Every structure is written in C-alpha cells, then in structure tokens.
mmCIF file of C-alpha atoms in Angstrom:
data_model
loop_
_atom_site.group_PDB
_atom_site.id
_atom_site.type_symbol
_atom_site.label_atom_id
_atom_site.label_comp_id
_atom_site.label_asym_id
_atom_site.label_seq_id
_atom_site.Cartn_x
_atom_site.Cartn_y
_atom_site.Cartn_z
ATOM 1 C CA ASP O 1 -104.621 -19.824 140.553
ATOM 2 C CA THR O 2 -101.549 -21.814 139.583
ATOM 3 C CA GLY O 3 -99.052 -19.885 137.548
ATOM 4 C CA VAL O 4 -95.942 -21.033 135.735
ATOM 5 C CA SER O 5 -93.792 -23.071 138.113
ATOM 6 C CA GLN O 6 -90.098 -23.599 137.794
ATOM 7 C CA ASP O 7 -87.722 -25.930 139.766
ATOM 8 C CA PRO O 8 -85.187 -25.623 141.130
ATOM 9 C CA ARG O 9 -85.211 -21.904 141.854
ATOM 10 C CA HIS O 10 -81.484 -21.845 142.405
ATOM 11 C CA LYS O 11 -78.655 -24.153 141.260
ATOM 12 C CA ILE O 12 -75.003 -23.929 141.843
ATOM 13 C CA THR O 13 -72.905 -26.391 139.837
ATOM 14 C CA LYS O 14 -69.281 -26.930 138.912
ATOM 15 C CA ARG O 15 -68.048 -26.307 135.503
ATOM 16 C CA GLY O 16 -68.465 -29.339 133.250
ATOM 17 C CA GLN O 17 -71.453 -30.708 135.075
ATOM 18 C CA ASN O 18 -74.901 -31.240 133.628
ATOM 19 C CA VAL O 19 -77.969 -29.446 134.987
ATOM 20 C CA THR O 20 -81.620 -29.834 134.269
ATOM 21 C CA PHE O 21 -84.399 -27.398 134.917
ATOM 22 C CA ARG O 22 -88.135 -28.231 134.964
ATOM 23 C CA CYS O 23 -91.052 -26.023 134.023
ATOM 24 C CA ASP O 24 -94.737 -26.609 134.606
ATOM 25 C CA PRO O 25 -96.849 -24.194 132.559
ATOM 26 C CA ILE O 26 -100.280 -22.829 133.303
ATOM 27 C CA SER O 27 -102.528 -25.847 132.910
ATOM 28 C CA GLU O 28 -104.538 -24.875 129.796
ATOM 29 C CA HIS O 29 -101.688 -23.275 127.982
ATOM 30 C CA ASN O 30 -100.323 -25.154 124.969
ATOM 31 C CA ARG O 31 -97.339 -22.947 124.265
ATOM 32 C CA LEU O 32 -94.229 -23.025 126.398
ATOM 33 C CA TYR O 33 -91.126 -20.878 126.048
ATOM 34 C CA TRP O 34 -87.620 -20.764 127.504
ATOM 35 C CA TYR O 35 -85.741 -17.482 127.921
ATOM 36 C CA ARG O 36 -82.381 -16.703 129.365
ATOM 37 C CA GLN O 37 -81.569 -13.514 131.259
ATOM 38 C CA THR O 38 -78.174 -12.279 132.294
ATOM 39 C CA LEU O 39 -77.461 -9.476 134.663
ATOM 40 C CA GLY O 40 -78.367 -6.063 133.295
ATOM 41 C CA GLN O 41 -80.054 -7.496 130.203
ATOM 42 C CA GLY O 42 -83.532 -8.232 129.031
ATOM 43 C CA PRO O 43 -84.676 -11.809 128.606
ATOM 44 C CA GLU O 44 -83.430 -13.487 125.407
ATOM 45 C CA PHE O 45 -85.506 -16.131 123.594
ATOM 46 C CA LEU O 46 -84.103 -19.673 123.537
ATOM 47 C CA THR O 47 -86.842 -21.905 122.257
ATOM 48 C CA TYR O 48 -90.559 -22.606 122.326
ATOM 49 C CA PHE O 49 -92.991 -25.487 122.031
ATOM 50 C CA GLN O 50 -96.543 -25.788 120.868
ATOM 51 C CA ASN O 51 -97.914 -28.855 122.517
ATOM 52 C CA GLU O 52 -94.952 -31.350 122.276
ATOM 53 C CA ALA O 53 -93.500 -29.889 119.062
ATOM 54 C CA GLN O 54 -90.475 -27.659 119.345
ATOM 55 C CA LEU O 55 -91.253 -25.085 116.724
ATOM 56 C CA GLU O 56 -88.417 -22.581 117.055
ATOM 57 C CA LYS O 57 -84.920 -22.458 118.426
ATOM 58 C CA SER O 58 -82.680 -19.475 118.815
ATOM 59 C CA ARG O 59 -79.087 -19.661 117.622
ATOM 60 C CA LEU O 60 -78.257 -18.877 121.266
ATOM 61 C CA LEU O 61 -79.340 -22.551 121.917
ATOM 62 C CA SER O 62 -75.945 -24.219 121.413
ATOM 63 C CA ASP O 63 -75.693 -28.014 120.971
ATOM 64 C CA ARG O 64 -75.118 -28.261 124.790
ATOM 65 C CA PHE O 65 -78.586 -27.194 125.389
ATOM 66 C CA SER O 66 -81.574 -29.422 124.868
ATOM 67 C CA ALA O 67 -85.208 -28.823 125.644
ATOM 68 C CA GLU O 68 -88.055 -31.403 125.721
ATOM 69 C CA ARG O 69 -91.764 -31.392 126.260
ATOM 70 C CA PRO O 70 -92.608 -35.023 125.855
ATOM 71 C CA LYS O 71 -96.280 -34.972 126.611
ATOM 72 C CA GLY O 72 -97.109 -31.450 125.857
ATOM 73 C CA SER O 73 -97.339 -30.487 129.537
ATOM 74 C CA PHE O 74 -94.170 -29.855 131.508
ATOM 75 C CA SER O 75 -90.811 -29.168 129.964
ATOM 76 C CA THR O 76 -87.196 -29.724 130.840
ATOM 77 C CA LEU O 77 -84.087 -27.715 129.779
ATOM 78 C CA GLU O 78 -80.857 -29.546 130.093
ATOM 79 C CA ILE O 79 -77.446 -27.944 129.891
ATOM 80 C CA GLN O 80 -74.580 -30.391 129.363
ATOM 81 C CA ARG O 81 -70.925 -29.656 130.204
ATOM 82 C CA THR O 82 -71.789 -26.321 131.815
ATOM 83 C CA GLU O 83 -69.569 -23.299 131.302
ATOM 84 C CA GLN O 84 -69.194 -20.166 133.371
ATOM 85 C CA GLY O 85 -70.928 -18.257 130.645
ATOM 86 C CA ASP O 86 -74.061 -20.293 131.169
ATOM 87 C CA SER O 87 -74.560 -18.513 134.522
ATOM 88 C CA ALA O 88 -77.900 -16.820 134.109
ATOM 89 C CA MET O 89 -81.532 -16.896 135.085
ATOM 90 C CA TYR O 90 -83.548 -19.275 132.984
ATOM 91 C CA LEU O 91 -87.110 -18.205 132.628
ATOM 92 C CA CYS O 92 -89.989 -20.344 131.549
ATOM 93 C CA ALA O 93 -93.182 -18.916 130.187
ATOM 94 C CA SER O 94 -96.414 -20.103 128.739
ATOM 95 C CA SER O 95 -99.336 -18.915 126.675
ATOM 96 C CA LEU O 96 -102.417 -19.911 124.792
ATOM 97 C CA SER O 97 -101.936 -20.054 121.030
ATOM 98 C CA LYS O 98 -105.587 -19.102 120.413
ATOM 99 C CA ASP O 99 -105.678 -16.328 122.973
ATOM 100 C CA PRO O 100 -108.376 -13.866 121.674
ATOM 101 C CA ALA O 101 -106.743 -11.042 123.506
ATOM 102 C CA GLY O 102 -103.458 -11.598 121.802
ATOM 103 C CA ASN O 103 -100.605 -13.866 122.663
ATOM 104 C CA THR O 104 -100.060 -12.871 126.257
ATOM 105 C CA ILE O 105 -97.041 -14.668 127.722
ATOM 106 C CA TYR O 106 -96.951 -15.377 131.467
ATOM 107 C CA PHE O 107 -93.579 -15.996 133.112
ATOM 108 C CA GLY O 108 -92.418 -18.111 135.990
ATOM 109 C CA GLU O 109 -90.155 -17.047 138.804
ATOM 110 C CA GLY O 110 -87.088 -18.243 136.977
ATOM 111 C CA SER O 111 -84.280 -20.624 137.797
ATOM 112 C CA TRP O 112 -80.909 -19.157 138.736
ATOM 113 C CA LEU O 113 -77.897 -21.050 137.495
ATOM 114 C CA THR O 114 -74.448 -20.273 138.898
ATOM 115 C CA VAL O 115 -71.558 -22.165 137.318
ATOM 116 C CA VAL O 116 -68.388 -22.126 139.487
ATOM 117 C CA ALA Z 1 -87.584 -8.633 112.516
ATOM 118 C CA GLN Z 2 -88.544 -6.781 115.664
ATOM 119 C CA SER Z 3 -86.588 -4.758 118.153
ATOM 120 C CA VAL Z 4 -87.145 -2.652 121.198
ATOM 121 C CA THR Z 5 -85.137 0.329 122.487
ATOM 122 C CA GLN Z 6 -85.606 1.490 126.054
ATOM 123 C CA LEU Z 7 -84.158 4.983 126.631
ATOM 124 C CA GLY Z 8 -82.352 5.198 129.892
ATOM 125 C CA SER Z 9 -81.061 2.223 131.808
ATOM 126 C CA HIS Z 10 -81.934 4.009 135.128
ATOM 127 C CA VAL Z 11 -84.628 6.554 135.920
ATOM 128 C CA SER Z 12 -84.789 8.250 139.273
ATOM 129 C CA VAL Z 13 -87.867 9.897 140.646
ATOM 130 C CA SER Z 14 -89.106 11.183 144.011
ATOM 131 C CA GLU Z 15 -92.076 9.605 145.676
ATOM 132 C CA GLY Z 16 -95.220 11.191 144.416
ATOM 133 C CA ALA Z 17 -93.542 12.354 141.178
ATOM 134 C CA LEU Z 18 -94.569 11.456 137.661
ATOM 135 C CA VAL Z 19 -93.062 8.246 136.261
ATOM 136 C CA LEU Z 20 -92.160 8.188 132.493
ATOM 137 C CA LEU Z 21 -90.342 5.146 131.053
ATOM 138 C CA ARG Z 22 -89.653 5.338 127.380
ATOM 139 C CA CYS Z 23 -89.914 2.500 124.821
ATOM 140 C CA ASN Z 24 -89.541 2.657 121.051
ATOM 141 C CA TYR Z 25 -90.075 -0.369 118.869
ATOM 142 C CA SER Z 26 -89.341 -1.479 115.369
ATOM 143 C CA SER Z 27 -91.656 -3.986 113.649
ATOM 144 C CA SER Z 28 -92.332 -4.908 110.059
ATOM 145 C CA VAL Z 29 -95.966 -5.850 110.855
ATOM 146 C CA PRO Z 30 -98.458 -4.345 113.275
ATOM 147 C CA PRO Z 31 -97.008 -5.000 116.734
ATOM 148 C CA TYR Z 32 -98.412 -6.222 119.986
ATOM 149 C CA LEU Z 33 -96.579 -4.384 122.800
ATOM 150 C CA PHE Z 34 -96.189 -5.305 126.479
ATOM 151 C CA TRP Z 35 -94.610 -3.875 129.666
ATOM 152 C CA TYR Z 36 -93.429 -6.225 132.247
ATOM 153 C CA VAL Z 37 -92.071 -5.546 135.780
ATOM 154 C CA GLN Z 38 -89.362 -7.434 137.558
ATOM 155 C CA TYR Z 39 -88.654 -7.249 141.261
ATOM 156 C CA PRO Z 40 -85.237 -8.480 142.464
ATOM 157 C CA ASN Z 41 -84.625 -12.166 142.057
ATOM 158 C CA GLN Z 42 -88.119 -12.717 140.710
ATOM 159 C CA GLY Z 43 -89.637 -13.530 137.312
ATOM 160 C CA LEU Z 44 -91.537 -11.004 135.126
ATOM 161 C CA GLN Z 45 -95.042 -9.880 135.887
ATOM 162 C CA LEU Z 46 -97.262 -8.427 133.182
ATOM 163 C CA LEU Z 47 -98.184 -4.839 133.794
ATOM 164 C CA LEU Z 48 -100.140 -4.078 130.587
ATOM 165 C CA LYS Z 49 -100.435 -4.789 126.937
ATOM 166 C CA TYR Z 50 -101.539 -3.312 123.650
ATOM 167 C CA THR Z 51 -102.899 -5.619 120.946
ATOM 168 C CA THR Z 52 -105.592 -3.644 118.876
ATOM 169 C CA GLY Z 53 -108.254 -1.119 119.580
ATOM 170 C CA ALA Z 54 -107.802 1.735 122.134
ATOM 171 C CA THR Z 55 -104.315 3.114 122.013
ATOM 172 C CA LEU Z 56 -104.290 4.139 125.699
ATOM 173 C CA VAL Z 57 -104.097 1.079 127.867
ATOM 174 C CA LYS Z 58 -104.398 0.808 131.586
ATOM 175 C CA GLY Z 59 -102.620 -1.713 133.579
ATOM 176 C CA ILE Z 60 -102.062 -2.817 137.168
ATOM 177 C CA ASN Z 61 -100.681 -0.618 139.991
ATOM 178 C CA GLY Z 62 -101.863 2.603 138.344
ATOM 179 C CA PHE Z 63 -99.628 2.356 135.267
ATOM 180 C CA GLU Z 64 -100.719 3.126 131.784
ATOM 181 C CA ALA Z 65 -99.154 3.322 128.240
ATOM 182 C CA GLU Z 66 -100.066 4.910 125.055
ATOM 183 C CA PHE Z 67 -99.422 3.255 121.619
ATOM 184 C CA LYS Z 68 -98.267 5.986 119.069
ATOM 185 C CA LYS Z 69 -97.826 4.348 115.702
ATOM 186 C CA SER Z 70 -96.386 7.551 114.076
ATOM 187 C CA GLU Z 71 -93.676 7.719 116.737
ATOM 188 C CA THR Z 72 -93.303 3.947 117.113
ATOM 189 C CA SER Z 73 -93.444 4.456 120.772
ATOM 190 C CA PHE Z 74 -95.093 2.771 123.780
ATOM 191 C CA HIS Z 75 -94.060 4.828 126.769
ATOM 192 C CA LEU Z 76 -95.142 3.772 130.286
ATOM 193 C CA THR Z 77 -96.460 6.391 132.741
ATOM 194 C CA LYS Z 78 -97.805 6.613 136.279
ATOM 195 C CA PRO Z 79 -98.945 9.935 137.726
ATOM 196 C CA SER Z 80 -97.525 9.469 141.130
ATOM 197 C CA ALA Z 81 -94.605 7.177 142.058
ATOM 198 C CA HIS Z 82 -94.758 4.946 145.142
ATOM 199 C CA MET Z 83 -91.726 3.355 146.901
ATOM 200 C CA SER Z 84 -93.034 0.043 145.926
ATOM 201 C CA ASP Z 85 -92.732 0.824 142.264
ATOM 202 C CA ALA Z 86 -88.958 0.475 142.444
ATOM 203 C CA ALA Z 87 -88.085 -2.327 140.148
ATOM 204 C CA GLU Z 88 -86.838 -3.059 136.607
ATOM 205 C CA TYR Z 89 -89.179 -2.556 133.742
ATOM 206 C CA PHE Z 90 -89.078 -4.229 130.421
ATOM 207 C CA CYS Z 91 -90.876 -3.296 127.276
ATOM 208 C CA ALA Z 92 -91.474 -6.122 124.758
ATOM 209 C CA VAL Z 93 -92.801 -6.547 121.267
ATOM 210 C CA THR Z 94 -94.274 -9.408 119.337
ATOM 211 C CA ALA Z 95 -95.870 -9.699 115.882
ATOM 212 C CA GLY Z 96 -99.001 -11.493 116.833
ATOM 213 C CA TYR Z 97 -98.459 -15.090 117.779
ATOM 214 C CA SER Z 98 -94.729 -15.188 117.744
ATOM 215 C CA THR Z 99 -92.161 -14.857 120.525
ATOM 216 C CA LEU Z 100 -91.409 -11.772 122.503
ATOM 217 C CA THR Z 101 -88.451 -9.530 121.899
ATOM 218 C CA PHE Z 102 -87.438 -7.513 124.957
ATOM 219 C CA GLY Z 103 -85.601 -4.270 125.573
ATOM 220 C CA LYS Z 104 -82.636 -4.074 127.889
ATOM 221 C CA GLY Z 105 -84.729 -2.765 130.738
ATOM 222 C CA THR Z 106 -85.014 0.412 132.775
ATOM 223 C CA MET Z 107 -84.375 0.395 136.454
ATOM 224 C CA LEU Z 108 -86.785 2.672 138.310
ATOM 225 C CA LEU Z 109 -85.398 4.195 141.532
ATOM 226 C CA VAL Z 110 -87.821 5.904 143.881
ATOM 227 C CA SER Z 111 -86.571 8.156 146.632
ATOM 228 C CA PRO Z 112 -88.546 9.318 149.655
#
C-alpha cells in the first residue's frame, strides 16, 4: 500500500535561495493538494490540482510560490527567494474526486523547511 | 465559507480516563467532517469521518465522534485513554468535494 510520498522530508536553506518539494500522490487519486503548517497551527490550504489543472489557489500562495503537476501524476512546489517566514511544514495530500464515501483526503508525511 | 473551532489547545487526561476533544464547525452547506491525528514530526493520519447517514461514527484506535447538527458539533471521544494516544488532533470540515478547513488543533497529553 503506497501512500502519499514527499521528498525531501527535511530541507535547510539560506534566505534568498530557491527550494523545490516533490509529491507523489496515491496512484489512482486525481486530486492533489498542498497545505502549509506552522508550529502550533492547523494546516492551511495553499492550492490543489485535479489531474494537471490547478483549480484553486489560496491568497497565501504569494508570487514566490509556484506549483505544477505537468502530467497529472506527481507535483512540485517551488519557493523562490525564500524568506524566514516560509519556514514551515509543507504537506501534500491526495484524494479521488469521485469518492463515493465523500472526499477523503490522505496526507503525506510532510516536508519540513527551515530558512536560516 | 467554512470554519472550525477546537476548544482547548491542550487537554490532559490520565491513562484509562475518558478522552473528550471538542470541535464546533460553521458551514453554509451540509458539511463533511473529519478528525485527523498528528504524531510529532509526522503528517496527518485520518481517524474518522462523517459524510452522511449515521451520526455516530467509529474510527481507528477506539475513537468515535458524533455529528450533532443542532449544536454544530463533532466532538471526538475515547472511553479509555492510552499513553500511545498522546498526539495532536485536528478537526476539519469540507463542503462535499472542496478543500479541507482545519481547526488549530488540540494537543492531548496522557499521564500514567
């Protein structure tokens, strides 16, 4: 049983550098989500894809952030010119849009970003 | 618009005691409700969910939750706490096939 996979699990970067995270969803899932979680807070929605189409973006997703899902399978989240405020855990999740039991969203282990 | 309020950022119980974690939601349409658990430095694991039908739902690890529309609540309970239940718990709401909105979380502390 392969769940949602994220890479890398941890990343330390200097302020101003670019970072990229990769997410591989559960294989039959056509929806893919990115969330951000800071210490002491619940996850906050960033963006989601249905197949390769990016259907919704949060206003939290500044122009330094870009997400892609070119072939409707894996996705990447890139943060350009990182700032200390970007330090957080970035969670990827996936679901099946026609889930008869409701839109159950399954999360990966997360990618921790520390900007120094 | 949807929102979730989790009452109490920390809840402390003794091992063997009842666990009660409170969640109230706001939704303009009939909600789907979820509880997730997060262990340190890990992602979120689904505990249980309510979509339609029976309002008392049972999940993994002996947890259950009851959807009460009149009270806009979806509290999580477990009759007897175990040390391994110590973690952070998140309540979340979605309006059908849209994205999840999470509460701020409740840290459950279990003492021997």
